[in-house]
Amino acid sequence: VSGAAQNLAAQLYASSEDILSRIKGYSQDGRITPAEKTDIISIYESNAKIIRKKEKQMKKSEIFASVLQTVSKITEIPVEKILSGDKAMETVDARFMAIKALSEKGFYPGEIARLMSRTKPGIRYLLSCFDDRIRSCRMMEINMEYIRRELEKN
């Protein structure tokens, strides 16, 4: 691969539109060959996956906030109430769903406990009995499906 191709591949952190337009320009003016263009795009696509993974790791607080907002929107329980110690059944159900959604998003029980001011054993317990609870409450099952769909969009 030529020096121009290596330089372009090294700039993978720029936006995808910028990279793709540079590749097109370099190819059109002969600075890189069609084979090099293919190589660069392949390198870019594989590195883009790594970058997306890193972005997700860097934005855990945003994911946490998004999950809570989604649960709040679907259940109509304010975020503050979900995070509180309120023991009303609707609030507890919303808290269960938020914890389950966070777990499905890849949060560890310890992280969830820290972010929600709960204990690790408490979070583990809620996750272990989630399926039993959802089977006993049809509305919770419906809400959880809506929450999953909404979070998939984000």
PDB file of C-alpha atoms in Angstrom:
ATOM      1  CA  VAL A   1       0.000   0.000   0.000  1.00  0.00           C
ATOM      2  CA  SER A   2       1.376   3.412  -0.967  1.00  0.00           C
ATOM      3  CA  GLY A   3       2.273   6.184   1.476  1.00  0.00           C
ATOM      4  CA  ALA A   4      -0.850   8.126   0.462  1.00  0.00           C
ATOM      5  CA  ALA A   5      -3.009   5.102   1.212  1.00  0.00           C
ATOM      6  CA  GLN A   6      -1.330   4.598   4.599  1.00  0.00           C
ATOM      7  CA  ASN A   7      -1.811   8.274   5.487  1.00  0.00           C
ATOM      8  CA  LEU A   8      -5.451   8.110   4.554  1.00  0.00           C
ATOM      9  CA  ALA A   9      -5.990   4.917   6.536  1.00  0.00           C
ATOM     10  CA  ALA A  10      -4.322   6.583   9.537  1.00  0.00           C
ATOM     11  CA  GLN A  11      -6.984   9.306   9.492  1.00  0.00           C
ATOM     12  CA  LEU A  12      -9.805   6.875  10.278  1.00  0.00           C
ATOM     13  CA  TYR A  13     -10.954   8.912  13.239  1.00  0.00           C
ATOM     14  CA  ALA A  14     -12.400  11.571  10.949  1.00  0.00           C
ATOM     15  CA  SER A  15     -16.054  11.382  10.016  1.00  0.00           C
ATOM     16  CA  SER A  16     -17.067   8.663   7.580  1.00  0.00           C
ATOM     17  CA  GLU A  17     -18.290  11.150   4.980  1.00  0.00           C
ATOM     18  CA  ASP A  18     -14.952  12.953   5.094  1.00  0.00           C
ATOM     19  CA  ILE A  19     -13.022   9.705   4.729  1.00  0.00           C
ATOM     20  CA  LEU A  20     -15.186   8.457   1.882  1.00  0.00           C
ATOM     21  CA  SER A  21     -14.894  11.751  -0.024  1.00  0.00           C
ATOM     22  CA  ARG A  22     -11.105  11.728   0.448  1.00  0.00           C
ATOM     23  CA  ILE A  23     -10.915   8.153  -0.839  1.00  0.00           C
ATOM     24  CA  LYS A  24     -12.949   9.140  -3.892  1.00  0.00           C
ATOM     25  CA  GLY A  25     -10.758  12.206  -4.514  1.00  0.00           C
ATOM     26  CA  TYR A  26      -7.504  10.296  -4.099  1.00  0.00           C
ATOM     27  CA  SER A  27      -8.756   7.605  -6.450  1.00  0.00           C
ATOM     28  CA  GLN A  28      -9.925  10.093  -9.101  1.00  0.00           C
ATOM     29  CA  ASP A  29      -6.692  12.053  -9.197  1.00  0.00           C
ATOM     30  CA  GLY A  30      -4.546   8.913  -9.345  1.00  0.00           C
ATOM     31  CA  ARG A  31      -2.862   9.176  -5.932  1.00  0.00           C
ATOM     32  CA  ILE A  32      -4.168   5.687  -5.103  1.00  0.00           C
ATOM     33  CA  THR A  33      -5.076   2.726  -7.272  1.00  0.00           C
ATOM     34  CA  PRO A  34      -8.489   1.050  -7.297  1.00  0.00           C
ATOM     35  CA  ALA A  35      -6.975  -1.875  -5.345  1.00  0.00           C
ATOM     36  CA  GLU A  36      -5.651   0.516  -2.700  1.00  0.00           C
ATOM     37  CA  LYS A  37      -9.071   2.173  -2.566  1.00  0.00           C
ATOM     38  CA  THR A  38     -10.613  -1.222  -1.792  1.00  0.00           C
ATOM     39  CA  ASP A  39      -7.961  -1.894   0.874  1.00  0.00           C
ATOM     40  CA  ILE A  40      -8.539   1.473   2.528  1.00  0.00           C
ATOM     41  CA  ILE A  41     -12.299   0.988   2.620  1.00  0.00           C
ATOM     42  CA  SER A  42     -11.806  -2.485   4.130  1.00  0.00           C
ATOM     43  CA  ILE A  43      -9.437  -1.108   6.795  1.00  0.00           C
ATOM     44  CA  TYR A  44     -11.821   1.765   7.467  1.00  0.00           C
ATOM     45  CA  GLU A  45     -14.824  -0.523   7.916  1.00  0.00           C
ATOM     46  CA  SER A  46     -13.025  -2.853  10.332  1.00  0.00           C
ATOM     47  CA  ASN A  47     -11.654   0.084  12.347  1.00  0.00           C
ATOM     48  CA  ALA A  48     -15.040   1.815  12.332  1.00  0.00           C
ATOM     49  CA  LYS A  49     -16.440  -1.163  14.268  1.00  0.00           C
ATOM     50  CA  ILE A  50     -13.699  -0.752  16.878  1.00  0.00           C
ATOM     51  CA  ILE A  51     -14.346   2.994  17.081  1.00  0.00           C
ATOM     52  CA  ARG A  52     -18.098   2.444  17.575  1.00  0.00           C
ATOM     53  CA  LYS A  53     -17.323  -0.004  20.361  1.00  0.00           C
ATOM     54  CA  LYS A  54     -15.043   2.554  22.041  1.00  0.00           C
ATOM     55  CA  GLU A  55     -17.684   5.268  21.667  1.00  0.00           C
ATOM     56  CA  LYS A  56     -20.202   3.059  23.450  1.00  0.00           C
ATOM     57  CA  GLN A  57     -17.747   2.512  26.280  1.00  0.00           C
ATOM     58  CA  MET A  58     -17.081   6.223  26.586  1.00  0.00           C
ATOM     59  CA  LYS A  59     -20.756   7.086  26.807  1.00  0.00           C
ATOM     60  CA  LYS A  60     -22.026   4.853  29.598  1.00  0.00           C
ATOM     61  CA  SER A  61     -23.539   7.816  31.413  1.00  0.00           C
ATOM     62  CA  GLU A  62     -25.451   8.708  28.257  1.00  0.00           C
ATOM     63  CA  ILE A  63     -26.677   5.133  27.855  1.00  0.00           C
ATOM     64  CA  PHE A  64     -27.744   5.110  31.512  1.00  0.00           C
ATOM     65  CA  ALA A  65     -29.658   8.383  31.088  1.00  0.00           C
ATOM     66  CA  SER A  66     -31.244   7.160  27.844  1.00  0.00           C
ATOM     67  CA  VAL A  67     -32.461   3.935  29.471  1.00  0.00           C
ATOM     68  CA  LEU A  68     -33.942   5.807  32.415  1.00  0.00           C
ATOM     69  CA  GLN A  69     -35.634   8.352  30.134  1.00  0.00           C
ATOM     70  CA  THR A  70     -37.082   5.564  27.986  1.00  0.00           C
ATOM     71  CA  VAL A  71     -38.398   3.635  30.989  1.00  0.00           C
ATOM     72  CA  SER A  72     -39.839   6.845  32.403  1.00  0.00           C
ATOM     73  CA  LYS A  73     -41.527   7.723  29.121  1.00  0.00           C
ATOM     74  CA  ILE A  74     -43.084   4.275  28.647  1.00  0.00           C
ATOM     75  CA  THR A  75     -44.148   3.715  32.261  1.00  0.00           C
ATOM     76  CA  GLU A  76     -45.029   7.371  32.943  1.00  0.00           C
ATOM     77  CA  ILE A  77     -43.032   7.204  36.185  1.00  0.00           C
ATOM     78  CA  PRO A  78     -40.584  10.126  36.643  1.00  0.00           C
ATOM     79  CA  VAL A  79     -36.871   9.258  36.616  1.00  0.00           C
ATOM     80  CA  GLU A  80     -36.486  10.707  40.113  1.00  0.00           C
ATOM     81  CA  LYS A  81     -39.124   8.300  41.405  1.00  0.00           C
ATOM     82  CA  ILE A  82     -37.495   5.315  39.645  1.00  0.00           C
ATOM     83  CA  LEU A  83     -34.207   6.165  41.364  1.00  0.00           C
ATOM     84  CA  SER A  84     -35.866   6.777  44.726  1.00  0.00           C
ATOM     85  CA  GLY A  85     -36.724   4.251  47.402  1.00  0.00           C
ATOM     86  CA  ASP A  86     -40.451   4.460  46.604  1.00  0.00           C
ATOM     87  CA  LYS A  87     -42.088   1.070  47.100  1.00  0.00           C
ATOM     88  CA  ALA A  88     -45.294   1.635  45.129  1.00  0.00           C
ATOM     89  CA  MET A  89     -45.809  -1.335  42.812  1.00  0.00           C
ATOM     90  CA  GLU A  90     -45.687   0.785  39.610  1.00  0.00           C
ATOM     91  CA  THR A  91     -42.428   2.409  40.702  1.00  0.00           C
ATOM     92  CA  VAL A  92     -40.857  -0.909  41.685  1.00  0.00           C
ATOM     93  CA  ASP A  93     -41.884  -2.385  38.318  1.00  0.00           C
ATOM     94  CA  ALA A  94     -40.319   0.586  36.508  1.00  0.00           C
ATOM     95  CA  ARG A  95     -37.143   0.147  38.563  1.00  0.00           C
ATOM     96  CA  PHE A  96     -37.073  -3.582  37.679  1.00  0.00           C
ATOM     97  CA  MET A  97     -37.430  -2.737  33.979  1.00  0.00           C
ATOM     98  CA  ALA A  98     -34.705  -0.084  34.120  1.00  0.00           C
ATOM     99  CA  ILE A  99     -32.318  -2.508  35.810  1.00  0.00           C
ATOM    100  CA  LYS A 100     -33.107  -5.267  33.312  1.00  0.00           C
ATOM    101  CA  ALA A 101     -32.681  -2.885  30.352  1.00  0.00           C
ATOM    102  CA  LEU A 102     -29.338  -1.668  31.716  1.00  0.00           C
ATOM    103  CA  SER A 103     -28.218  -5.267  32.138  1.00  0.00           C
ATOM    104  CA  GLU A 104     -29.256  -6.024  28.549  1.00  0.00           C
ATOM    105  CA  LYS A 105     -27.232  -3.006  27.420  1.00  0.00           C
ATOM    106  CA  GLY A 106     -24.144  -4.579  28.976  1.00  0.00           C
ATOM    107  CA  PHE A 107     -23.967  -2.906  32.377  1.00  0.00           C
ATOM    108  CA  TYR A 108     -22.618  -5.086  35.176  1.00  0.00           C
ATOM    109  CA  PRO A 109     -24.621  -5.430  38.398  1.00  0.00           C
ATOM    110  CA  GLY A 110     -21.948  -3.432  40.246  1.00  0.00           C
ATOM    111  CA  GLU A 111     -22.207  -0.546  37.783  1.00  0.00           C
ATOM    112  CA  ILE A 112     -25.996  -0.549  37.978  1.00  0.00           C
ATOM    113  CA  ALA A 113     -25.820  -0.615  41.776  1.00  0.00           C
ATOM    114  CA  ARG A 114     -23.430   2.341  41.847  1.00  0.00           C
ATOM    115  CA  LEU A 115     -25.425   4.401  39.355  1.00  0.00           C
ATOM    116  CA  MET A 116     -28.764   3.694  41.029  1.00  0.00           C
ATOM    117  CA  SER A 117     -27.523   3.910  44.636  1.00  0.00           C
ATOM    118  CA  ARG A 118     -28.389   0.291  45.347  1.00  0.00           C
ATOM    119  CA  THR A 119     -26.421  -2.714  46.539  1.00  0.00           C
ATOM    120  CA  LYS A 120     -24.822  -5.283  44.230  1.00  0.00           C
ATOM    121  CA  PRO A 121     -26.655  -8.187  45.888  1.00  0.00           C
ATOM    122  CA  GLY A 122     -29.924  -6.282  45.531  1.00  0.00           C
ATOM    123  CA  ILE A 123     -29.341  -5.759  41.803  1.00  0.00           C
ATOM    124  CA  ARG A 124     -28.352  -9.415  41.335  1.00  0.00           C
ATOM    125  CA  TYR A 125     -31.519 -10.474  43.158  1.00  0.00           C
ATOM    126  CA  LEU A 126     -33.730  -8.237  40.998  1.00  0.00           C
ATOM    127  CA  LEU A 127     -32.150  -9.615  37.835  1.00  0.00           C
ATOM    128  CA  SER A 128     -32.530 -13.220  39.000  1.00  0.00           C
ATOM    129  CA  CYS A 129     -36.242 -12.871  39.776  1.00  0.00           C
ATOM    130  CA  PHE A 130     -37.115 -10.591  36.841  1.00  0.00           C
ATOM    131  CA  ASP A 131     -38.601 -13.386  34.716  1.00  0.00           C
ATOM    132  CA  ASP A 132     -40.884 -14.531  37.536  1.00  0.00           C
ATOM    133  CA  ARG A 133     -42.075 -10.992  38.123  1.00  0.00           C
ATOM    134  CA  ILE A 134     -42.711 -10.274  34.445  1.00  0.00           C
ATOM    135  CA  ARG A 135     -44.741 -13.511  34.102  1.00  0.00           C
ATOM    136  CA  SER A 136     -47.024 -12.386  36.890  1.00  0.00           C
ATOM    137  CA  CYS A 137     -47.669  -8.929  35.404  1.00  0.00           C
ATOM    138  CA  ARG A 138     -48.810  -8.725  31.777  1.00  0.00           C
ATOM    139  CA  MET A 139     -48.516  -4.933  31.638  1.00  0.00           C
ATOM    140  CA  MET A 140     -44.897  -5.110  32.751  1.00  0.00           C
ATOM    141  CA  GLU A 141     -44.195  -7.576  29.938  1.00  0.00           C
ATOM    142  CA  ILE A 142     -45.818  -5.249  27.388  1.00  0.00           C
ATOM    143  CA  ASN A 143     -43.918  -2.231  28.725  1.00  0.00           C
ATOM    144  CA  MET A 144     -40.627  -4.134  28.618  1.00  0.00           C
ATOM    145  CA  GLU A 145     -41.180  -4.944  24.950  1.00  0.00           C
ATOM    146  CA  TYR A 146     -41.843  -1.265  24.203  1.00  0.00           C
ATOM    147  CA  ILE A 147     -38.714  -0.305  26.135  1.00  0.00           C
ATOM    148  CA  ARG A 148     -36.576  -2.801  24.191  1.00  0.00           C
ATOM    149  CA  ARG A 149     -37.926  -1.562  20.859  1.00  0.00           C
ATOM    150  CA  GLU A 150     -37.367   2.072  21.803  1.00  0.00           C
ATOM    151  CA  LEU A 151     -33.813   1.392  22.963  1.00  0.00           C
ATOM    152  CA  GLU A 152     -33.013  -0.513  19.746  1.00  0.00           C
ATOM    153  CA  LYS A 153     -33.805   2.642  17.792  1.00  0.00           C
ATOM    154  CA  ASN A 154     -31.225   4.629  19.775  1.00  0.00           C
TER     155      ASN A 154
END
